[in-house]
Coordinates of C-alpha atoms (C1' of nucleotides) in Angstrom, one line a residue:
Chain Y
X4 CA 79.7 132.0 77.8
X5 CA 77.9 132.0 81.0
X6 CA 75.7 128.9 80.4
X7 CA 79.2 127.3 79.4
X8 CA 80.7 127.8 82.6
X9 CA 77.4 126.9 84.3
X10 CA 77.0 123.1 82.8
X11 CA 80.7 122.9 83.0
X12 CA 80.6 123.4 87.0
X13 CA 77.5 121.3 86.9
X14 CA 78.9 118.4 85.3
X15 CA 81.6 118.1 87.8
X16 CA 80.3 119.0 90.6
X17 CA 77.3 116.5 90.5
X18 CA 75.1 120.0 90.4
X19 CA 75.1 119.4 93.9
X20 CA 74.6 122.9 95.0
X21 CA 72.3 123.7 92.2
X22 CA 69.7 121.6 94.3
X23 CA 67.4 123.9 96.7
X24 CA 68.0 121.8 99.8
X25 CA 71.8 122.8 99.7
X26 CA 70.9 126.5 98.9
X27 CA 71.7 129.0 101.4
X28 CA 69.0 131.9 100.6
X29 CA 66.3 129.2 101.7
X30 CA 67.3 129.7 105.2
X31 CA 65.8 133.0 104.9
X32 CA 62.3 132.8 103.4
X33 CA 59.5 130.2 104.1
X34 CA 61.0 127.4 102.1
X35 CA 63.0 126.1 105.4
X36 CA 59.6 124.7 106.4
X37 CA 59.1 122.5 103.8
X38 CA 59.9 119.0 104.2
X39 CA 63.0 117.2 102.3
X40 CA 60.2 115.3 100.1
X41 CA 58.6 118.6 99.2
X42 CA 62.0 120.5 99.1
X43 CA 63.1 118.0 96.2
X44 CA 59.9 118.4 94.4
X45 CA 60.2 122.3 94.1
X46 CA 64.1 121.3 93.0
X47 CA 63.0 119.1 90.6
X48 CA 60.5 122.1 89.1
X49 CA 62.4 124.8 89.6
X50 CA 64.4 127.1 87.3
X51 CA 67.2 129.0 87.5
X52 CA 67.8 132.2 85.3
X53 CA 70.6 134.9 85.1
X54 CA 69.0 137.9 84.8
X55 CA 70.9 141.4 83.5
X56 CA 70.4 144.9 85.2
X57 CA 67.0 146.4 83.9
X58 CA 65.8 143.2 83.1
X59 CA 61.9 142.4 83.7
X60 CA 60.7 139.4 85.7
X61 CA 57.4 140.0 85.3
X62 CA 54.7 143.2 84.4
X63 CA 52.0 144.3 86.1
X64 CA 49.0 142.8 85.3
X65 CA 50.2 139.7 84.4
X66 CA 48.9 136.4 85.6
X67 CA 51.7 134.9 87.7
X68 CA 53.0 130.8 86.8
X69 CA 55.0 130.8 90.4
X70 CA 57.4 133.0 92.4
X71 CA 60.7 134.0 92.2
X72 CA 63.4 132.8 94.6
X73 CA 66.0 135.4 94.7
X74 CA 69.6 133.7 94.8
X75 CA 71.7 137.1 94.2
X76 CA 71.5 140.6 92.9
X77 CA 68.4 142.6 93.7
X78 CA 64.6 143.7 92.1
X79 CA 62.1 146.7 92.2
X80 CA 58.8 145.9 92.7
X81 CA 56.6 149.0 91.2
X82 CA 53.0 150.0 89.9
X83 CA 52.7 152.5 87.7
X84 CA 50.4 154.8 89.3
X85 CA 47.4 156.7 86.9
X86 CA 49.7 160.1 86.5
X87 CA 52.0 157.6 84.9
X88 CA 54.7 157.8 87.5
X89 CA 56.4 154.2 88.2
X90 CA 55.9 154.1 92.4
X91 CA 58.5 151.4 93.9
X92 CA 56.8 149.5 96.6
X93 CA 59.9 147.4 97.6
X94 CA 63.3 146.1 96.8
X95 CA 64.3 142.8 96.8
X96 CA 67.1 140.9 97.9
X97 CA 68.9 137.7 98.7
X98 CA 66.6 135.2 99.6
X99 CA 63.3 137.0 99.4
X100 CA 60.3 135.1 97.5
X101 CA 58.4 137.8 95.2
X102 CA 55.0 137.2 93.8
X103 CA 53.9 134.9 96.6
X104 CA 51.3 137.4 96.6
X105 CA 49.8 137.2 94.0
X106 CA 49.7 132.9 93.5
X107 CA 48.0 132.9 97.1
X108 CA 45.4 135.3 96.0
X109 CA 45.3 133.5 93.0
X110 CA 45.2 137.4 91.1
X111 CA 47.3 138.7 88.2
X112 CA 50.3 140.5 90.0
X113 CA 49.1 144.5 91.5
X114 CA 53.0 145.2 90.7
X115 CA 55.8 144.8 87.9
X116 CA 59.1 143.2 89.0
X117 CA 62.9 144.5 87.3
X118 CA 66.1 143.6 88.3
X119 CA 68.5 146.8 89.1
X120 CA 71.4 145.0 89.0
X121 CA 72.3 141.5 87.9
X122 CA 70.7 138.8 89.1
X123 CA 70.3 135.3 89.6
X124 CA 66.8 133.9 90.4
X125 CA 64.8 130.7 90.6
X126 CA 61.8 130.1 89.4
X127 CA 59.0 127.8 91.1
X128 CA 56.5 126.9 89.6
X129 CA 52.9 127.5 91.3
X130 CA 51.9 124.1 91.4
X131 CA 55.0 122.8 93.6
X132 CA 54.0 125.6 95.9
X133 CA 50.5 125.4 96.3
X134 CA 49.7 121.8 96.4
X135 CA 52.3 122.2 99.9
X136 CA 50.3 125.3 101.1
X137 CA 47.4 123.1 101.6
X138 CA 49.2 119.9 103.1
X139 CA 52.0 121.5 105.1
X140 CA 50.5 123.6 107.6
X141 CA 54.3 124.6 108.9
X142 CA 55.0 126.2 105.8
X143 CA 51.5 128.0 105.1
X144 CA 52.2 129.7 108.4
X145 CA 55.6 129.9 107.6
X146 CA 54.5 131.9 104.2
X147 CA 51.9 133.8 106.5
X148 CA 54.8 135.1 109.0
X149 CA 56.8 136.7 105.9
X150 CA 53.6 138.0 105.0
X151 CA 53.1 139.5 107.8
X152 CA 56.2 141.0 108.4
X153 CA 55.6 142.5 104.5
X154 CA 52.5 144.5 105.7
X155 CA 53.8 146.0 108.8
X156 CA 56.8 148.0 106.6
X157 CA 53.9 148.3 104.1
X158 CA 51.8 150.4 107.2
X159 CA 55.4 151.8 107.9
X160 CA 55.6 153.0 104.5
X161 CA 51.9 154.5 104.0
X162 CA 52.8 156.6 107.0
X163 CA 56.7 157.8 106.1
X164 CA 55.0 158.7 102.7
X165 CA 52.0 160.6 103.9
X166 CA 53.4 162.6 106.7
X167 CA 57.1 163.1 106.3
X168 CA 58.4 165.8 103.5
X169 CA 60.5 164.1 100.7
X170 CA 63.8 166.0 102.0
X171 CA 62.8 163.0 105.0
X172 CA 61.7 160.1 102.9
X173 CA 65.6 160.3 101.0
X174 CA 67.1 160.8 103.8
X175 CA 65.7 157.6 104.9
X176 CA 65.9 155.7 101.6
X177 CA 69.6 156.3 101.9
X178 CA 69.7 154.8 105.5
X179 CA 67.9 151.8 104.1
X180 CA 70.2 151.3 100.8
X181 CA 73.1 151.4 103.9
X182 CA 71.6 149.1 106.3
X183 CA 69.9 146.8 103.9
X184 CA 72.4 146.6 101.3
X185 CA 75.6 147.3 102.8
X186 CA 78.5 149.0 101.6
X187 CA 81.4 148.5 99.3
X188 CA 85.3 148.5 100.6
X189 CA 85.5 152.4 99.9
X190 CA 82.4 153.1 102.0
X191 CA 79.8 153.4 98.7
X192 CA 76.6 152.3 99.0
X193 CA 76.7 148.9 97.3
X194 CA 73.0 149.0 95.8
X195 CA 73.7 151.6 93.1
X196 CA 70.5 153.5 92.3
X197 CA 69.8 156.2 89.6
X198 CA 68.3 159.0 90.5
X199 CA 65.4 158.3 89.4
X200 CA 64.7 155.1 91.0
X201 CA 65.6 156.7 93.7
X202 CA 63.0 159.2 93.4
X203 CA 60.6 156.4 92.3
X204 CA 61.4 154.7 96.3
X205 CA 60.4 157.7 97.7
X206 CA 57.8 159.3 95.6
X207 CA 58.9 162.3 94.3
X208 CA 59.9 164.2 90.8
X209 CA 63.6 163.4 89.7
X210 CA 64.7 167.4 89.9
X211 CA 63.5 167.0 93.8
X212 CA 65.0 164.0 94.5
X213 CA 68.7 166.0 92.5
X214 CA 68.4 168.7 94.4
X215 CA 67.7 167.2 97.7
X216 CA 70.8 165.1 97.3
X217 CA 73.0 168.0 96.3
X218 CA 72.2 170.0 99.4
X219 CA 72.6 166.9 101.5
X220 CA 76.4 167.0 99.5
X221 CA 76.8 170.5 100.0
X222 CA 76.1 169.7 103.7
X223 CA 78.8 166.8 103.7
X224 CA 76.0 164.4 104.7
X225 CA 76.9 162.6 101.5
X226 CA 79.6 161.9 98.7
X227 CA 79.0 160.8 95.5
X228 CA 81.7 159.7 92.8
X229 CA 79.5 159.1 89.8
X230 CA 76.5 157.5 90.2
X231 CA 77.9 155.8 93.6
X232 CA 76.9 157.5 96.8
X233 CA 78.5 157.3 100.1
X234 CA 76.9 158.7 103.9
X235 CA 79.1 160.6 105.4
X236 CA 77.0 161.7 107.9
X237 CA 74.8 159.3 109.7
X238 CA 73.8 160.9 112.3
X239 CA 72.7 163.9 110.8
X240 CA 70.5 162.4 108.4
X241 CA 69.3 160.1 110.8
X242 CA 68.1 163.0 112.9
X243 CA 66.7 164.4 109.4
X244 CA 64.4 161.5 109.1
X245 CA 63.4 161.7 112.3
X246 CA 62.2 165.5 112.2
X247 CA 64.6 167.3 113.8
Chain U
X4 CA 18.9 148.8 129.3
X5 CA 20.8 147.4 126.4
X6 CA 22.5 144.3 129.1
X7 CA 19.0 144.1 129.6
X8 CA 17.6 143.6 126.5
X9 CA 20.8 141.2 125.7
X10 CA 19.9 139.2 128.8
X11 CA 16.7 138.5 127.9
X12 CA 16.5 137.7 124.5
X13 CA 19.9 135.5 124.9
X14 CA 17.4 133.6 127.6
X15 CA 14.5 133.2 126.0
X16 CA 16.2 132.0 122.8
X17 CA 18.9 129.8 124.4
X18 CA 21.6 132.0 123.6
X19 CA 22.3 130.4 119.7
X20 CA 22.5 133.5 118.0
X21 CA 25.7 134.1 120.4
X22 CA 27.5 131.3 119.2
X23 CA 30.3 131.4 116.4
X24 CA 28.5 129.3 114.1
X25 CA 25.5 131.1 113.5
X26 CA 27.1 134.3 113.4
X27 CA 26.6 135.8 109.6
X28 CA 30.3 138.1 109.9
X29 CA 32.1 134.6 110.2
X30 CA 31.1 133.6 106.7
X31 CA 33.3 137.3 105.3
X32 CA 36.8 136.2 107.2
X33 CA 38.9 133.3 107.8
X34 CA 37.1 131.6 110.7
X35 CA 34.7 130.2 107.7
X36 CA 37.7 127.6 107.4
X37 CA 37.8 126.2 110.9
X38 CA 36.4 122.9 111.8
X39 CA 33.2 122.9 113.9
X40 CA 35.4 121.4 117.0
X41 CA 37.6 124.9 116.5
X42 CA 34.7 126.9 116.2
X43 CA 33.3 125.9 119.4
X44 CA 36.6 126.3 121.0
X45 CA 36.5 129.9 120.0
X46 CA 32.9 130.1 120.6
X47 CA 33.4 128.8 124.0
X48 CA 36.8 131.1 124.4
X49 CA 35.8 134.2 123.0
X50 CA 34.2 137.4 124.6
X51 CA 31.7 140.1 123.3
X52 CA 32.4 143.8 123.8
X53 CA 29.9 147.0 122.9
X54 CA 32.2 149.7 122.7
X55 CA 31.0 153.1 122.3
X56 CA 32.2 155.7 119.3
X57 CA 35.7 156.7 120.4
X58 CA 36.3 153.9 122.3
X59 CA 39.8 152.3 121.9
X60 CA 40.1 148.9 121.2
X61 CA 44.0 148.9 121.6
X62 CA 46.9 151.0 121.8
X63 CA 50.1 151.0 119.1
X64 CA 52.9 149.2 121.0
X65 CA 50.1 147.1 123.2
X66 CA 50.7 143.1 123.1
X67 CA 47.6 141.7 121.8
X68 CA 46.3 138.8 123.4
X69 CA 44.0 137.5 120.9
X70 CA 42.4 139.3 117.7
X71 CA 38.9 141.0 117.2
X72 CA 36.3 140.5 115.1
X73 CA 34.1 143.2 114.5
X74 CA 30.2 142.2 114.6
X75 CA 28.7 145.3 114.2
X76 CA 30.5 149.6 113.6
X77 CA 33.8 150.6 112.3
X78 CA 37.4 150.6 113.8
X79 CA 39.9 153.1 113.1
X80 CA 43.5 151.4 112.7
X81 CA 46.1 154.4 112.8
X82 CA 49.8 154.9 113.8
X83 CA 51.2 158.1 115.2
X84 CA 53.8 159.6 113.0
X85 CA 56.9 161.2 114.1
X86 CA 55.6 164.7 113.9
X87 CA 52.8 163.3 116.2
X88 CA 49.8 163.1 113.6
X89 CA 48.0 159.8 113.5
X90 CA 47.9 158.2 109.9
X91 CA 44.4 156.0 109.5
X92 CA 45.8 152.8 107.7
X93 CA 42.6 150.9 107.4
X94 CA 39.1 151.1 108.2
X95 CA 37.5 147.9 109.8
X96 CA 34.4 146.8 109.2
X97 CA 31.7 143.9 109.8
X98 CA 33.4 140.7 109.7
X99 CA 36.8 142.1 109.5
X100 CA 39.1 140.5 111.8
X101 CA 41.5 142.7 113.6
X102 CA 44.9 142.4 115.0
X103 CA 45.5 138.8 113.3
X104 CA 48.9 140.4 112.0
X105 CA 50.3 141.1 114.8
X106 CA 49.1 137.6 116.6
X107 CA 50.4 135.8 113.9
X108 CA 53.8 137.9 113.9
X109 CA 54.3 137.2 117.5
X110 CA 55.1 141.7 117.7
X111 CA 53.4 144.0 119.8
X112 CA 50.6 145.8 117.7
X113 CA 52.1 148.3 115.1
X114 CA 48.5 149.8 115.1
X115 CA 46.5 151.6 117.2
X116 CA 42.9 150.7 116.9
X117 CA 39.6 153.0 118.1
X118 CA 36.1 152.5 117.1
X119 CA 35.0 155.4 115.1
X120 CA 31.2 154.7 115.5
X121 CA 29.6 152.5 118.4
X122 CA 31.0 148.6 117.8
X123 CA 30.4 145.2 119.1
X124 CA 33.7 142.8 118.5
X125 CA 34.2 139.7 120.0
X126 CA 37.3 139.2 121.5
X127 CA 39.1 135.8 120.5
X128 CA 42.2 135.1 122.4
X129 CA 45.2 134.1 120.5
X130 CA 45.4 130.6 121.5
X131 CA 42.1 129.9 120.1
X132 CA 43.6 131.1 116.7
X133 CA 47.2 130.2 117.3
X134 CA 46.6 126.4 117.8
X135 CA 44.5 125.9 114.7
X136 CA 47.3 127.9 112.8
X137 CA 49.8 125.0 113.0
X138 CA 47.1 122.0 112.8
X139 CA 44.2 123.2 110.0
X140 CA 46.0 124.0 106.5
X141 CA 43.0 125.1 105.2
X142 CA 42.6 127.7 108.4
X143 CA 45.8 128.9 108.1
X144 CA 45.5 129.4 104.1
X145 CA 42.3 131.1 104.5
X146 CA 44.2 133.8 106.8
X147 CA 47.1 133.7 104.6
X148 CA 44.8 135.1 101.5
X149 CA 43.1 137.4 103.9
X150 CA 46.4 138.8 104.5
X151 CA 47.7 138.5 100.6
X152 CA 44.8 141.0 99.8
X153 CA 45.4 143.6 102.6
X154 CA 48.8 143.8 101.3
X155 CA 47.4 144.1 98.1
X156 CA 45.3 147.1 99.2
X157 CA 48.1 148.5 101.2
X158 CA 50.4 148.4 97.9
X159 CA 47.5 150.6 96.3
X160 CA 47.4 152.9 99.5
X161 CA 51.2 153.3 99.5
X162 CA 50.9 154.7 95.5
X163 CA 48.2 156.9 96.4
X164 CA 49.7 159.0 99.0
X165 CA 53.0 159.2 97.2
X166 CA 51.8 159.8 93.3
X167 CA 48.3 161.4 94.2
X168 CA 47.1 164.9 95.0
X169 CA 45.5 165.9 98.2
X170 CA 42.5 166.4 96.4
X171 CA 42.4 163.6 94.1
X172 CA 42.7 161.8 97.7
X173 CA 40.1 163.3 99.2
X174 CA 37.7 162.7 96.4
X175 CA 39.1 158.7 96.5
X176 CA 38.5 158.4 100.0
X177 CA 34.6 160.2 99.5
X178 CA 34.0 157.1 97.1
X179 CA 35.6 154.6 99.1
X180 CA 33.6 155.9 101.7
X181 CA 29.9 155.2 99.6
X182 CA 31.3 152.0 98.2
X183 CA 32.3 150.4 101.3
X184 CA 29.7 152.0 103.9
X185 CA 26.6 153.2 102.1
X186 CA 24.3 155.7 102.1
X187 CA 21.5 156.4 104.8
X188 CA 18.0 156.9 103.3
X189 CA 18.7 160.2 102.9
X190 CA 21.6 160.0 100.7
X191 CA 24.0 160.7 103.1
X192 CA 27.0 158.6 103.6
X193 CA 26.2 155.9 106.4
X194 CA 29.9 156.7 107.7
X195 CA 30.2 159.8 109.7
X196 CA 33.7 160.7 110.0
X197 CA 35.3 164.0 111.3
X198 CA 37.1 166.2 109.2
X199 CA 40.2 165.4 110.9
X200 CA 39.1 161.9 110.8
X201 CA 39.7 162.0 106.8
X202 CA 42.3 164.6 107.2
X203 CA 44.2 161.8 108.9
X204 CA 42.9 158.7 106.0
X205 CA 44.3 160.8 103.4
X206 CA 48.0 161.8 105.2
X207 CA 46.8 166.1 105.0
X208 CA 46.1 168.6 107.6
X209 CA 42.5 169.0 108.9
X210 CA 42.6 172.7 107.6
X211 CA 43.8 171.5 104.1
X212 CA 40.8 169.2 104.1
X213 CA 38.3 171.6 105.2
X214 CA 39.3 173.5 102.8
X215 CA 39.0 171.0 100.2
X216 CA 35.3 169.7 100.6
X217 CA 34.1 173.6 100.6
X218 CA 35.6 173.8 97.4
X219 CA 33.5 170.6 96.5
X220 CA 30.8 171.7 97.9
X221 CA 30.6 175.1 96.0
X222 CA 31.4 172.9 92.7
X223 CA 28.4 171.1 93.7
X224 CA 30.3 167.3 94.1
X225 CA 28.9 166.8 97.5
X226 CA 26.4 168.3 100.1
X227 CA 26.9 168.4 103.3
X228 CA 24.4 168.7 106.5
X229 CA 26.3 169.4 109.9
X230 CA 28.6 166.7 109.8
X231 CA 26.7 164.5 107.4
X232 CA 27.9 164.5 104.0
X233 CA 26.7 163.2 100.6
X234 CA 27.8 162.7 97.2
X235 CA 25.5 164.2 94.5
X236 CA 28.0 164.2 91.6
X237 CA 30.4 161.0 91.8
X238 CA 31.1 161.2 88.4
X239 CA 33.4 164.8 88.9
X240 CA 34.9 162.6 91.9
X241 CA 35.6 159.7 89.8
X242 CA 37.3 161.9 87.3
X243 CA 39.1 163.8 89.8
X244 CA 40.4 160.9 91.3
X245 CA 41.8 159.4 88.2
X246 CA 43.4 163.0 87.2
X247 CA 41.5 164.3 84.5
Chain O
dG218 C1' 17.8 176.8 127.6
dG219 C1' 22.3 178.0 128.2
dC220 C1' 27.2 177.3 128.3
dA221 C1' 31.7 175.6 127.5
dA222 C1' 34.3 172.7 124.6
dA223 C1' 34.9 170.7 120.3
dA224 C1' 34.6 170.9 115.5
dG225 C1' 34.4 173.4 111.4
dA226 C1' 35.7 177.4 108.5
dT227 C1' 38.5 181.0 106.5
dG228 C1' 42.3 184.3 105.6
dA229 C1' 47.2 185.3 105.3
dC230 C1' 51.4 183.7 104.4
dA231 C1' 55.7 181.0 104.0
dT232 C1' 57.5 177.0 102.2
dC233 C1' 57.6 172.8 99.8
dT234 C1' 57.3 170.5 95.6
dG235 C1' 56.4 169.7 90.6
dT236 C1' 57.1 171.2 86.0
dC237 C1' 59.4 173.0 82.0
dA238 C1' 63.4 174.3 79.8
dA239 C1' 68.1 174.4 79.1
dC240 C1' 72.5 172.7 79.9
dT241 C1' 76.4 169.4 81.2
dT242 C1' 78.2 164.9 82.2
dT243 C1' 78.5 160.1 81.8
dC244 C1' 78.3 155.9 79.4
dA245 C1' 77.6 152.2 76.2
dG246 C1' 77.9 150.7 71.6
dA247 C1' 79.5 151.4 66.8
Chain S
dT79 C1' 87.9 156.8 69.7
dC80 C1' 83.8 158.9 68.6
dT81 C1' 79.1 159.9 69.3
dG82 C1' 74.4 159.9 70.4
dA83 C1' 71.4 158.7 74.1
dA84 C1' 70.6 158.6 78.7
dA85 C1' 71.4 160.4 83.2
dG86 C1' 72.4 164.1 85.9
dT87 C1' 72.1 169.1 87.1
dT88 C1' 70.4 173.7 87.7
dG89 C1' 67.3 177.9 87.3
dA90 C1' 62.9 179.9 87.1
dC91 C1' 58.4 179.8 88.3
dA92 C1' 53.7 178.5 89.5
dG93 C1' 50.7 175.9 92.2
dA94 C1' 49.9 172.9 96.2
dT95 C1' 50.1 172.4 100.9
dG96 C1' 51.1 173.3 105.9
dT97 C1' 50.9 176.5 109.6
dC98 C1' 49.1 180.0 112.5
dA99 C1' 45.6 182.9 114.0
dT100 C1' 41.0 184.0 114.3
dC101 C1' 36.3 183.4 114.0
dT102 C1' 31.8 180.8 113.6
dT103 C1' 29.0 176.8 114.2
dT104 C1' 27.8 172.6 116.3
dT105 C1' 27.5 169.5 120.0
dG106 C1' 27.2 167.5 124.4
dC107 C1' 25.9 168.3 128.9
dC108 C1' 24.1 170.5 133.2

DNA sequence: GGCAAAAGATGACATCTGTCAACTTTCAGA
DNA sequence: TCTGAAAGTTGACAGATGTCATCTTTTGCC
């Protein structure tokens, strides 16, 4: 049904926005660097999939053929750590590459990629990226600023999840899901989580991460209407975070 | 005495061995990539520091001028936490370059950096580095793969402190220790580090992780000799480490 | 060699957190 | 609409960990 709609648009439309260079998200990762001629070669390769909530991109471990462009919806990136607990390292969203990683280190992906709500994604294939990582010096750096930026919230992280107690680390996950993410008309966090990914984001059992969040509800921090959540409270779980 | 000594022989021998590119710790980081025209601008540009054990090399917040890369000891690269304990994010060692994140990122440091044994770093300011960024592709990849893998290691990190024991990081950080420094002749590892020193690698209190290493010692995993430790059965460790 | 400061060590105790088990609610598919 | 599975919830309890206080050892320095 969906593919239906999608060539029907696409006939029309002269697929116009179906090519890269008229795509939006690209203003936001290191693609705006490349030139039109390499731009059009990365269209020409790419390919688009729909994916559906709980739907795998990729497992850890496996050797990566290119990255994922995301166009809409959003993906856990996790590794499943030896006690056999699934540990999420980072969500992403709109716009955001993933596996850039592991093609520039030329390494089978450290981390296994889901999608935790519907999502749309393109697919570039390695060689349309790497061949301009070693001609276009604009986008290499380009690639090595987003890089960048990924490790300093990666140090951010290592030192929320070693020295701040989980009651902290959720409050703060739920900041993020608000700030990141947004909210819905009603004032619900629109990046539904379960409870358990949410534990998973901040490293913790699922009955901790439950009972954390029912305090915080019996506190009026938060509301929740099934498994939709909405901050009530700001402030107070702001200073929470903080330690005080 | 040691200016001296530096003098002397840099005098006698016409200096070469000061020179970028017949310094061995270029050939483990990205400067290996750089053209011999850049090297001699960095050559020409940089400046070499001894810094003594406890020294600081920078300060979290600092804007860094240029980057370091360490000839010779160990750095400490830490970040205070909000409940004001430092969290050791990396360890720097020979041929390591350090603050090439934050230069590349155009931010203030996110790090604080303090040698943990007596260094010598050369000093290479930015626009030695920053210049060859945007004209050598093969520069800038190099740094971009240099930076893939310490987000690769920092992805590991971030599942260690969240899905791991204190002890089972204790007994990691004991092997990463002896894999990445050594042993002395005598056995002992070649890195001294404080007890509050790995307190603060593996995100615990210092009291937690005295208390920890006298119950290895008493199970007979490590010795220890003042503040010299060595590991006599790395097997146990290994074990523990991987939770069995 | 002696002394003060820093580092290391240990006990006591409260609290945080994970685990197991039972139960209820929600939800998707037949 | 029904129903079984998944998700959410809660209680009980043990073990892990942080904190505070005190004491000992080591270290650097005069």
């Amino acid at each position: 049904m969906f593919k239906f709609g999608y060539i029907y648009i696409g006939f029309f439309s002269g697929m116009e926005e179906h090519r890269c260079e008229n795509c939006i998200v690209r203003k936001f990762n290191a693609l705006r660097a490349m030139s039109k001629e390499e731009l059009k070669a990365v269209s020409d390769a790419k390919i688009t999939k729909s994916l559906k909530k709980g739907d795998p991109l990729f497992e850890e471990g496996e050797k990566l053929n290119g990255v994922f462009c995301v166009r809409a919806g959003v993906s856990k990136l996790s590794k499943l750590s030896s006690n056999g607990k699934d540990q999420i390292v980072k969500l992403a969203t709109k716009g955001e590459v993933i596996g850039q990683r592991s093609v520039v280190a030329e390494e089978t992906s450290n981390l296994s990629a889901k999608a935790v709500s519907d999502m749309e994604v393109c697919f570039i294939p390695k060689e349309a990226i790497v061949s301009t990582l070693h001609k276009n010096p604009d986008f290499t750096f380009e690639v090595l600023r987003h890089m960048a930026h990924d490790l300093r919230e990666a140090d951010d992280v290592i030192v929320n999840m070693s020295q701040k107690t989980v009651k902290q680390r959720i409050a703060e996950a739920l900041l993020y899901l608000k700030t990141n993410f947004g909210e819905d008309s009603e004032g619900f966090l629109a990046l539904v989580l379960s409870r358990e990914d949410i534990a998973n984001v901040v490293g913790t059992a699922t009955e901790s991460c439950i009972r954390i969040l029912s305090e915080f509800r019996s506190k009026g921090y938060i509301e929740t209407s099934g498994k939709r959540m909405a901050i009530t409270d700001e402030r107070k779980l702001r200073d929470l975070a903080e330690g005080f």
